[in-house]
Amino acid sequence: MSQVQGGIGIINLSAGDPSLVNEIKELGGEELLECIQCAKCAAACPMVLAGFPFFNKRVIQAILLGLRDALLDDSSIWACQSCNRCTEVCPREVNPFEIIQAMRRVAIREFALPTLAIEGLKSLYDTGHAVYLAGAGNTRAKVGLPEKPPSTLSYPEALKEVRTILENTELAELGVIPMGESGVTDSCEV
């Protein structure tokens, strides 16, 4: 669909997928067409500083061009940290964060998930946290905090709720999240 010549990307616009815009709108990116590509979201995005090729503004641009395959082949959409800075600064109330979430939903439907995303989902199911710190309990205790933070780690009933929510999502229907008692609970420990 696109190729690079001398550092400039060439995109065949007739090869784009025009259905992608409507799919994103249906999956939570209702305000997609309000984007004027002002780049305020990009100026606030940590992914830009990290050097990801598809950050919020470029994800929106690629969706508008119908570059489904390019977005699915790149793991950038999974790097979004959900900080919502993009949403806070958007003058058109586009909610770029929700558009990235919608693109993730498309990727899930097409099984285009990087391994770390699957491990994070498994960890979320097992512990209630996509990523957590190994040995954090000792560090927390040293500074006078409880070993477990006041989150799903401290509240088994909250973890049960997280699991119930995950079990009732498209992720579970598609079999993306390995669920069950036999799972490994430290897959995304850092």
mmCIF file of the C-alpha atoms, coordinates in Angstrom:
data_MODEL
# 
_entry.id   MODEL 
# 
loop_
_atom_site.group_PDB 
_atom_site.id 
_atom_site.type_symbol 
_atom_site.label_atom_id 
_atom_site.label_alt_id 
_atom_site.label_comp_id 
_atom_site.label_asym_id 
_atom_site.label_entity_id 
_atom_site.label_seq_id 
_atom_site.pdbx_PDB_ins_code 
_atom_site.Cartn_x 
_atom_site.Cartn_y 
_atom_site.Cartn_z 
_atom_site.occupancy 
_atom_site.B_iso_or_equiv 
_atom_site.pdbx_formal_charge 
_atom_site.auth_seq_id 
_atom_site.auth_comp_id 
_atom_site.auth_asym_id 
_atom_site.auth_atom_id 
_atom_site.pdbx_PDB_model_num 
ATOM 1   C CA . MET A 1 1   ? 0.000   0.000   0.000  1.00 0.00 ? 1   MET A CA 1 
ATOM 2   C CA . SER A 1 2   ? 2.852   2.381   0.693  1.00 0.00 ? 2   SER A CA 1 
ATOM 3   C CA . GLN A 1 3   ? 6.526   2.410   -0.039 1.00 0.00 ? 3   GLN A CA 1 
ATOM 4   C CA . VAL A 1 4   ? 9.434   4.575   0.945  1.00 0.00 ? 4   VAL A CA 1 
ATOM 5   C CA . GLN A 1 5   ? 11.631  6.244   -1.619 1.00 0.00 ? 5   GLN A CA 1 
ATOM 6   C CA . GLY A 1 6   ? 14.446  8.457   -0.409 1.00 0.00 ? 6   GLY A CA 1 
ATOM 7   C CA . GLY A 1 7   ? 12.870  8.854   3.034  1.00 0.00 ? 7   GLY A CA 1 
ATOM 8   C CA . ILE A 1 8   ? 9.530   10.052  1.649  1.00 0.00 ? 8   ILE A CA 1 
ATOM 9   C CA . GLY A 1 9   ? 6.581   7.722   2.043  1.00 0.00 ? 9   GLY A CA 1 
ATOM 10  C CA . ILE A 1 10  ? 4.509   7.226   -1.085 1.00 0.00 ? 10  ILE A CA 1 
ATOM 11  C CA . ILE A 1 11  ? 0.931   6.176   -0.460 1.00 0.00 ? 11  ILE A CA 1 
ATOM 12  C CA . ASN A 1 12  ? -1.378  4.761   -3.104 1.00 0.00 ? 12  ASN A CA 1 
ATOM 13  C CA . LEU A 1 13  ? -4.601  6.499   -2.065 1.00 0.00 ? 13  LEU A CA 1 
ATOM 14  C CA . SER A 1 14  ? -6.740  4.301   -4.285 1.00 0.00 ? 14  SER A CA 1 
ATOM 15  C CA . ALA A 1 15  ? -5.596  1.243   -2.297 1.00 0.00 ? 15  ALA A CA 1 
ATOM 16  C CA . GLY A 1 16  ? -6.919  2.568   1.026  1.00 0.00 ? 16  GLY A CA 1 
ATOM 17  C CA . ASP A 1 17  ? -9.798  0.925   2.865  1.00 0.00 ? 17  ASP A CA 1 
ATOM 18  C CA . PRO A 1 18  ? -12.686 3.440   2.903  1.00 0.00 ? 18  PRO A CA 1 
ATOM 19  C CA . SER A 1 19  ? -14.651 1.305   5.398  1.00 0.00 ? 19  SER A CA 1 
ATOM 20  C CA . LEU A 1 20  ? -12.066 1.924   8.132  1.00 0.00 ? 20  LEU A CA 1 
ATOM 21  C CA . VAL A 1 21  ? -13.443 5.392   8.967  1.00 0.00 ? 21  VAL A CA 1 
ATOM 22  C CA . ASN A 1 22  ? -16.952 4.069   9.614  1.00 0.00 ? 22  ASN A CA 1 
ATOM 23  C CA . GLU A 1 23  ? -15.606 1.106   11.565 1.00 0.00 ? 23  GLU A CA 1 
ATOM 24  C CA . ILE A 1 24  ? -13.620 3.414   13.858 1.00 0.00 ? 24  ILE A CA 1 
ATOM 25  C CA . LYS A 1 25  ? -16.648 5.676   14.347 1.00 0.00 ? 25  LYS A CA 1 
ATOM 26  C CA . GLU A 1 26  ? -18.792 2.664   15.281 1.00 0.00 ? 26  GLU A CA 1 
ATOM 27  C CA . LEU A 1 27  ? -16.175 1.418   17.764 1.00 0.00 ? 27  LEU A CA 1 
ATOM 28  C CA . GLY A 1 28  ? -15.937 4.636   19.800 1.00 0.00 ? 28  GLY A CA 1 
ATOM 29  C CA . GLY A 1 29  ? -14.233 7.219   17.575 1.00 0.00 ? 29  GLY A CA 1 
ATOM 30  C CA . GLU A 1 30  ? -17.417 9.123   16.785 1.00 0.00 ? 30  GLU A CA 1 
ATOM 31  C CA . GLU A 1 31  ? -15.684 12.500  16.442 1.00 0.00 ? 31  GLU A CA 1 
ATOM 32  C CA . LEU A 1 32  ? -12.999 11.261  14.036 1.00 0.00 ? 32  LEU A CA 1 
ATOM 33  C CA . LEU A 1 33  ? -14.095 13.525  11.178 1.00 0.00 ? 33  LEU A CA 1 
ATOM 34  C CA . GLU A 1 34  ? -13.855 16.615  13.406 1.00 0.00 ? 34  GLU A CA 1 
ATOM 35  C CA . CYS A 1 35  ? -10.045 16.357  13.433 1.00 0.00 ? 35  CYS A CA 1 
ATOM 36  C CA . ILE A 1 36  ? -8.344  19.262  11.642 1.00 0.00 ? 36  ILE A CA 1 
ATOM 37  C CA . GLN A 1 37  ? -4.816  17.818  12.048 1.00 0.00 ? 37  GLN A CA 1 
ATOM 38  C CA . CYS A 1 38  ? -3.721  20.803  14.187 1.00 0.00 ? 38  CYS A CA 1 
ATOM 39  C CA . ALA A 1 39  ? -1.196  18.554  15.998 1.00 0.00 ? 39  ALA A CA 1 
ATOM 40  C CA . LYS A 1 40  ? -1.985  19.764  19.524 1.00 0.00 ? 40  LYS A CA 1 
ATOM 41  C CA . CYS A 1 41  ? -2.500  16.123  20.483 1.00 0.00 ? 41  CYS A CA 1 
ATOM 42  C CA . ALA A 1 42  ? 0.913   15.243  19.066 1.00 0.00 ? 42  ALA A CA 1 
ATOM 43  C CA . ALA A 1 43  ? 2.548   18.065  21.015 1.00 0.00 ? 43  ALA A CA 1 
ATOM 44  C CA . ALA A 1 44  ? 1.202   16.560  24.249 1.00 0.00 ? 44  ALA A CA 1 
ATOM 45  C CA . CYS A 1 45  ? 1.837   12.893  23.412 1.00 0.00 ? 45  CYS A CA 1 
ATOM 46  C CA . PRO A 1 46  ? 4.611   10.895  25.145 1.00 0.00 ? 46  PRO A CA 1 
ATOM 47  C CA . MET A 1 47  ? 4.600   8.487   22.167 1.00 0.00 ? 47  MET A CA 1 
ATOM 48  C CA . VAL A 1 48  ? 5.967   11.285  19.966 1.00 0.00 ? 48  VAL A CA 1 
ATOM 49  C CA . LEU A 1 49  ? 8.958   11.721  22.281 1.00 0.00 ? 49  LEU A CA 1 
ATOM 50  C CA . ALA A 1 50  ? 9.461   7.962   22.324 1.00 0.00 ? 50  ALA A CA 1 
ATOM 51  C CA . GLY A 1 51  ? 9.649   7.949   18.518 1.00 0.00 ? 51  GLY A CA 1 
ATOM 52  C CA . PHE A 1 52  ? 6.687   5.732   17.638 1.00 0.00 ? 52  PHE A CA 1 
ATOM 53  C CA . PRO A 1 53  ? 5.738   6.117   13.968 1.00 0.00 ? 53  PRO A CA 1 
ATOM 54  C CA . PHE A 1 54  ? 1.987   6.122   14.660 1.00 0.00 ? 54  PHE A CA 1 
ATOM 55  C CA . PHE A 1 55  ? 1.090   8.483   17.489 1.00 0.00 ? 55  PHE A CA 1 
ATOM 56  C CA . ASN A 1 56  ? -2.390  9.986   17.965 1.00 0.00 ? 56  ASN A CA 1 
ATOM 57  C CA . LYS A 1 57  ? -2.347  12.524  15.087 1.00 0.00 ? 57  LYS A CA 1 
ATOM 58  C CA . ARG A 1 58  ? -0.776  10.072  12.647 1.00 0.00 ? 58  ARG A CA 1 
ATOM 59  C CA . VAL A 1 59  ? -3.182  7.308   13.671 1.00 0.00 ? 59  VAL A CA 1 
ATOM 60  C CA . ILE A 1 60  ? -6.087  9.616   12.815 1.00 0.00 ? 60  ILE A CA 1 
ATOM 61  C CA . GLN A 1 61  ? -4.432  10.593  9.536  1.00 0.00 ? 61  GLN A CA 1 
ATOM 62  C CA . ALA A 1 62  ? -3.821  6.936   8.621  1.00 0.00 ? 62  ALA A CA 1 
ATOM 63  C CA . ILE A 1 63  ? -7.428  6.014   9.437  1.00 0.00 ? 63  ILE A CA 1 
ATOM 64  C CA . LEU A 1 64  ? -8.721  8.834   7.247  1.00 0.00 ? 64  LEU A CA 1 
ATOM 65  C CA . LEU A 1 65  ? -6.520  7.528   4.428  1.00 0.00 ? 65  LEU A CA 1 
ATOM 66  C CA . GLY A 1 66  ? -7.799  3.984   4.998  1.00 0.00 ? 66  GLY A CA 1 
ATOM 67  C CA . LEU A 1 67  ? -4.356  2.583   5.835  1.00 0.00 ? 67  LEU A CA 1 
ATOM 68  C CA . ARG A 1 68  ? -5.723  -0.395  7.757  1.00 0.00 ? 68  ARG A CA 1 
ATOM 69  C CA . ASP A 1 69  ? -2.825  -2.739  6.952  1.00 0.00 ? 69  ASP A CA 1 
ATOM 70  C CA . ALA A 1 70  ? -0.167  -0.191  7.890  1.00 0.00 ? 70  ALA A CA 1 
ATOM 71  C CA . LEU A 1 71  ? -1.829  0.375   11.269 1.00 0.00 ? 71  LEU A CA 1 
ATOM 72  C CA . LEU A 1 72  ? -2.295  -3.338  11.905 1.00 0.00 ? 72  LEU A CA 1 
ATOM 73  C CA . ASP A 1 73  ? 1.305   -4.136  10.946 1.00 0.00 ? 73  ASP A CA 1 
ATOM 74  C CA . ASP A 1 74  ? 2.726   -1.558  13.367 1.00 0.00 ? 74  ASP A CA 1 
ATOM 75  C CA . SER A 1 75  ? 2.542   -2.020  17.153 1.00 0.00 ? 75  SER A CA 1 
ATOM 76  C CA . SER A 1 76  ? 2.440   1.736   17.869 1.00 0.00 ? 76  SER A CA 1 
ATOM 77  C CA . ILE A 1 77  ? -1.248  1.767   18.779 1.00 0.00 ? 77  ILE A CA 1 
ATOM 78  C CA . TRP A 1 78  ? -0.413  -0.519  21.694 1.00 0.00 ? 78  TRP A CA 1 
ATOM 79  C CA . ALA A 1 79  ? 2.156   1.949   23.046 1.00 0.00 ? 79  ALA A CA 1 
ATOM 80  C CA . CYS A 1 80  ? -0.488  4.515   24.032 1.00 0.00 ? 80  CYS A CA 1 
ATOM 81  C CA . GLN A 1 81  ? -0.280  4.924   27.805 1.00 0.00 ? 81  GLN A CA 1 
ATOM 82  C CA . SER A 1 82  ? -3.850  6.216   28.147 1.00 0.00 ? 82  SER A CA 1 
ATOM 83  C CA . CYS A 1 83  ? -2.667  9.459   29.740 1.00 0.00 ? 83  CYS A CA 1 
ATOM 84  C CA . ASN A 1 84  ? -5.462  11.368  27.948 1.00 0.00 ? 84  ASN A CA 1 
ATOM 85  C CA . ARG A 1 85  ? -3.290  14.455  27.420 1.00 0.00 ? 85  ARG A CA 1 
ATOM 86  C CA . CYS A 1 86  ? -4.376  14.412  23.763 1.00 0.00 ? 86  CYS A CA 1 
ATOM 87  C CA . THR A 1 87  ? -8.023  14.595  24.757 1.00 0.00 ? 87  THR A CA 1 
ATOM 88  C CA . GLU A 1 88  ? -7.414  17.435  27.194 1.00 0.00 ? 88  GLU A CA 1 
ATOM 89  C CA . VAL A 1 89  ? -5.742  19.673  24.597 1.00 0.00 ? 89  VAL A CA 1 
ATOM 90  C CA . CYS A 1 90  ? -7.895  18.894  21.544 1.00 0.00 ? 90  CYS A CA 1 
ATOM 91  C CA . PRO A 1 91  ? -9.686  22.089  20.439 1.00 0.00 ? 91  PRO A CA 1 
ATOM 92  C CA . ARG A 1 92  ? -12.267 20.098  18.446 1.00 0.00 ? 92  ARG A CA 1 
ATOM 93  C CA . GLU A 1 93  ? -13.125 17.524  21.166 1.00 0.00 ? 93  GLU A CA 1 
ATOM 94  C CA . VAL A 1 94  ? -12.076 14.716  18.831 1.00 0.00 ? 94  VAL A CA 1 
ATOM 95  C CA . ASN A 1 95  ? -10.939 12.541  21.755 1.00 0.00 ? 95  ASN A CA 1 
ATOM 96  C CA . PRO A 1 96  ? -7.866  11.025  20.062 1.00 0.00 ? 96  PRO A CA 1 
ATOM 97  C CA . PHE A 1 97  ? -7.490  8.538   22.923 1.00 0.00 ? 97  PHE A CA 1 
ATOM 98  C CA . GLU A 1 98  ? -10.854 6.956   22.050 1.00 0.00 ? 98  GLU A CA 1 
ATOM 99  C CA . ILE A 1 99  ? -9.821  6.747   18.401 1.00 0.00 ? 99  ILE A CA 1 
ATOM 100 C CA . ILE A 1 100 ? -6.692  4.830   19.377 1.00 0.00 ? 100 ILE A CA 1 
ATOM 101 C CA . GLN A 1 101 ? -8.863  2.564   21.547 1.00 0.00 ? 101 GLN A CA 1 
ATOM 102 C CA . ALA A 1 102 ? -11.188 2.009   18.577 1.00 0.00 ? 102 ALA A CA 1 
ATOM 103 C CA . MET A 1 103 ? -8.196  1.105   16.390 1.00 0.00 ? 103 MET A CA 1 
ATOM 104 C CA . ARG A 1 104 ? -7.113  -1.364  19.058 1.00 0.00 ? 104 ARG A CA 1 
ATOM 105 C CA . ARG A 1 105 ? -10.582 -2.926  18.860 1.00 0.00 ? 105 ARG A CA 1 
ATOM 106 C CA . VAL A 1 106 ? -10.111 -3.317  15.097 1.00 0.00 ? 106 VAL A CA 1 
ATOM 107 C CA . ALA A 1 107 ? -6.714  -4.931  15.709 1.00 0.00 ? 107 ALA A CA 1 
ATOM 108 C CA . ILE A 1 108 ? -8.197  -7.324  18.258 1.00 0.00 ? 108 ILE A CA 1 
ATOM 109 C CA . ARG A 1 109 ? -10.878 -8.393  15.795 1.00 0.00 ? 109 ARG A CA 1 
ATOM 110 C CA . GLU A 1 110 ? -8.148  -9.127  13.270 1.00 0.00 ? 110 GLU A CA 1 
ATOM 111 C CA . PHE A 1 111 ? -5.838  -10.797 15.815 1.00 0.00 ? 111 PHE A CA 1 
ATOM 112 C CA . ALA A 1 112 ? -3.151  -8.166  15.178 1.00 0.00 ? 112 ALA A CA 1 
ATOM 113 C CA . LEU A 1 113 ? -1.838  -7.939  18.743 1.00 0.00 ? 113 LEU A CA 1 
ATOM 114 C CA . PRO A 1 114 ? 1.817   -7.844  19.717 1.00 0.00 ? 114 PRO A CA 1 
ATOM 115 C CA . THR A 1 115 ? 2.933   -10.480 22.213 1.00 0.00 ? 115 THR A CA 1 
ATOM 116 C CA . LEU A 1 116 ? 3.341   -7.910  24.994 1.00 0.00 ? 116 LEU A CA 1 
ATOM 117 C CA . ALA A 1 117 ? -0.279  -6.845  24.617 1.00 0.00 ? 117 ALA A CA 1 
ATOM 118 C CA . ILE A 1 118 ? -1.442  -10.424 25.097 1.00 0.00 ? 118 ILE A CA 1 
ATOM 119 C CA . GLU A 1 119 ? 0.859   -10.831 28.093 1.00 0.00 ? 119 GLU A CA 1 
ATOM 120 C CA . GLY A 1 120 ? -0.482  -7.578  29.534 1.00 0.00 ? 120 GLY A CA 1 
ATOM 121 C CA . LEU A 1 121 ? -4.071  -8.753  29.079 1.00 0.00 ? 121 LEU A CA 1 
ATOM 122 C CA . LYS A 1 122 ? -3.220  -12.063 30.736 1.00 0.00 ? 122 LYS A CA 1 
ATOM 123 C CA . SER A 1 123 ? -1.605  -10.211 33.603 1.00 0.00 ? 123 SER A CA 1 
ATOM 124 C CA . LEU A 1 124 ? -4.655  -7.936  33.872 1.00 0.00 ? 124 LEU A CA 1 
ATOM 125 C CA . TYR A 1 125 ? -6.876  -11.002 34.131 1.00 0.00 ? 125 TYR A CA 1 
ATOM 126 C CA . ASP A 1 126 ? -4.622  -12.726 36.685 1.00 0.00 ? 126 ASP A CA 1 
ATOM 127 C CA . THR A 1 127 ? -3.730  -9.772  38.917 1.00 0.00 ? 127 THR A CA 1 
ATOM 128 C CA . GLY A 1 128 ? -5.876  -6.794  37.938 1.00 0.00 ? 128 GLY A CA 1 
ATOM 129 C CA . HIS A 1 129 ? -2.821  -4.942  36.596 1.00 0.00 ? 129 HIS A CA 1 
ATOM 130 C CA . ALA A 1 130 ? -1.477  -5.021  33.054 1.00 0.00 ? 130 ALA A CA 1 
ATOM 131 C CA . VAL A 1 131 ? 2.013   -4.278  34.390 1.00 0.00 ? 131 VAL A CA 1 
ATOM 132 C CA . TYR A 1 132 ? 3.176   -4.300  37.975 1.00 0.00 ? 132 TYR A CA 1 
ATOM 133 C CA . LEU A 1 133 ? 6.509   -4.007  39.732 1.00 0.00 ? 133 LEU A CA 1 
ATOM 134 C CA . ALA A 1 134 ? 8.238   -7.131  41.023 1.00 0.00 ? 134 ALA A CA 1 
ATOM 135 C CA . GLY A 1 135 ? 9.171   -6.726  44.656 1.00 0.00 ? 135 GLY A CA 1 
ATOM 136 C CA . ALA A 1 136 ? 7.222   -3.481  44.985 1.00 0.00 ? 136 ALA A CA 1 
ATOM 137 C CA . GLY A 1 137 ? 5.856   -4.664  48.331 1.00 0.00 ? 137 GLY A CA 1 
ATOM 138 C CA . ASN A 1 138 ? 9.302   -4.480  49.935 1.00 0.00 ? 138 ASN A CA 1 
ATOM 139 C CA . THR A 1 139 ? 9.946   -1.011  48.525 1.00 0.00 ? 139 THR A CA 1 
ATOM 140 C CA . ARG A 1 140 ? 6.522   0.221   49.647 1.00 0.00 ? 140 ARG A CA 1 
ATOM 141 C CA . ALA A 1 141 ? 7.077   -1.175  53.153 1.00 0.00 ? 141 ALA A CA 1 
ATOM 142 C CA . LYS A 1 142 ? 10.441  0.633   53.421 1.00 0.00 ? 142 LYS A CA 1 
ATOM 143 C CA . VAL A 1 143 ? 8.723   3.985   52.958 1.00 0.00 ? 143 VAL A CA 1 
ATOM 144 C CA . GLY A 1 144 ? 5.853   3.187   55.328 1.00 0.00 ? 144 GLY A CA 1 
ATOM 145 C CA . LEU A 1 145 ? 3.222   2.159   52.793 1.00 0.00 ? 145 LEU A CA 1 
ATOM 146 C CA . PRO A 1 146 ? 1.232   -1.066  52.857 1.00 0.00 ? 146 PRO A CA 1 
ATOM 147 C CA . GLU A 1 147 ? 2.871   -3.819  50.807 1.00 0.00 ? 147 GLU A CA 1 
ATOM 148 C CA . LYS A 1 148 ? -0.104  -3.954  48.431 1.00 0.00 ? 148 LYS A CA 1 
ATOM 149 C CA . PRO A 1 149 ? -1.434  -0.725  46.904 1.00 0.00 ? 149 PRO A CA 1 
ATOM 150 C CA . PRO A 1 150 ? -5.131  0.065   47.374 1.00 0.00 ? 150 PRO A CA 1 
ATOM 151 C CA . SER A 1 151 ? -6.063  -1.516  44.077 1.00 0.00 ? 151 SER A CA 1 
ATOM 152 C CA . THR A 1 152 ? -7.122  -4.921  42.843 1.00 0.00 ? 152 THR A CA 1 
ATOM 153 C CA . LEU A 1 153 ? -4.034  -6.360  44.536 1.00 0.00 ? 153 LEU A CA 1 
ATOM 154 C CA . SER A 1 154 ? -5.597  -5.525  47.912 1.00 0.00 ? 154 SER A CA 1 
ATOM 155 C CA . TYR A 1 155 ? -9.201  -6.301  47.070 1.00 0.00 ? 155 TYR A CA 1 
ATOM 156 C CA . PRO A 1 156 ? -9.998  -9.794  45.795 1.00 0.00 ? 156 PRO A CA 1 
ATOM 157 C CA . GLU A 1 157 ? -13.590 -8.725  45.088 1.00 0.00 ? 157 GLU A CA 1 
ATOM 158 C CA . ALA A 1 158 ? -12.248 -6.021  42.741 1.00 0.00 ? 158 ALA A CA 1 
ATOM 159 C CA . LEU A 1 159 ? -10.150 -8.602  40.898 1.00 0.00 ? 159 LEU A CA 1 
ATOM 160 C CA . LYS A 1 160 ? -13.264 -10.747 40.564 1.00 0.00 ? 160 LYS A CA 1 
ATOM 161 C CA . GLU A 1 161 ? -15.052 -7.747  38.981 1.00 0.00 ? 161 GLU A CA 1 
ATOM 162 C CA . VAL A 1 162 ? -12.145 -7.142  36.568 1.00 0.00 ? 162 VAL A CA 1 
ATOM 163 C CA . ARG A 1 163 ? -12.259 -10.797 35.538 1.00 0.00 ? 163 ARG A CA 1 
ATOM 164 C CA . THR A 1 164 ? -16.024 -10.689 35.046 1.00 0.00 ? 164 THR A CA 1 
ATOM 165 C CA . ILE A 1 165 ? -15.695 -7.608  32.844 1.00 0.00 ? 165 ILE A CA 1 
ATOM 166 C CA . LEU A 1 166 ? -12.929 -9.215  30.773 1.00 0.00 ? 166 LEU A CA 1 
ATOM 167 C CA . GLU A 1 167 ? -14.888 -12.461 30.462 1.00 0.00 ? 167 GLU A CA 1 
ATOM 168 C CA . ASN A 1 168 ? -17.762 -10.504 28.925 1.00 0.00 ? 168 ASN A CA 1 
ATOM 169 C CA . THR A 1 169 ? -15.742 -8.697  26.254 1.00 0.00 ? 169 THR A CA 1 
ATOM 170 C CA . GLU A 1 170 ? -14.956 -9.412  22.652 1.00 0.00 ? 170 GLU A CA 1 
ATOM 171 C CA . LEU A 1 171 ? -11.452 -10.307 23.843 1.00 0.00 ? 171 LEU A CA 1 
ATOM 172 C CA . ALA A 1 172 ? -12.856 -13.331 25.637 1.00 0.00 ? 172 ALA A CA 1 
ATOM 173 C CA . GLU A 1 173 ? -15.188 -14.254 22.778 1.00 0.00 ? 173 GLU A CA 1 
ATOM 174 C CA . LEU A 1 174 ? -12.242 -14.251 20.387 1.00 0.00 ? 174 LEU A CA 1 
ATOM 175 C CA . GLY A 1 175 ? -10.088 -16.240 22.805 1.00 0.00 ? 175 GLY A CA 1 
ATOM 176 C CA . VAL A 1 176 ? -7.422  -13.523 22.951 1.00 0.00 ? 176 VAL A CA 1 
ATOM 177 C CA . ILE A 1 177 ? -7.001  -13.574 26.730 1.00 0.00 ? 177 ILE A CA 1 
ATOM 178 C CA . PRO A 1 178 ? -5.721  -16.839 28.178 1.00 0.00 ? 178 PRO A CA 1 
ATOM 179 C CA . MET A 1 179 ? -8.052  -17.248 31.164 1.00 0.00 ? 179 MET A CA 1 
ATOM 180 C CA . GLY A 1 180 ? -8.285  -19.842 33.858 1.00 0.00 ? 180 GLY A CA 1 
ATOM 181 C CA . GLU A 1 181 ? -6.830  -21.045 37.098 1.00 0.00 ? 181 GLU A CA 1 
ATOM 182 C CA . SER A 1 182 ? -3.758  -22.624 35.505 1.00 0.00 ? 182 SER A CA 1 
ATOM 183 C CA . GLY A 1 183 ? -2.391  -19.333 34.177 1.00 0.00 ? 183 GLY A CA 1 
ATOM 184 C CA . VAL A 1 184 ? 0.918   -17.706 34.968 1.00 0.00 ? 184 VAL A CA 1 
ATOM 185 C CA . THR A 1 185 ? 0.398   -14.651 37.153 1.00 0.00 ? 185 THR A CA 1 
ATOM 186 C CA . ASP A 1 186 ? 3.702   -12.851 36.681 1.00 0.00 ? 186 ASP A CA 1 
ATOM 187 C CA . SER A 1 187 ? 3.922   -12.566 32.900 1.00 0.00 ? 187 SER A CA 1 
ATOM 188 C CA . CYS A 1 188 ? 4.180   -8.774  32.878 1.00 0.00 ? 188 CYS A CA 1 
ATOM 189 C CA . GLU A 1 189 ? 6.191   -8.312  36.033 1.00 0.00 ? 189 GLU A CA 1 
ATOM 190 C CA . VAL A 1 190 ? 8.903   -5.668  35.664 1.00 0.00 ? 190 VAL A CA 1 
# 
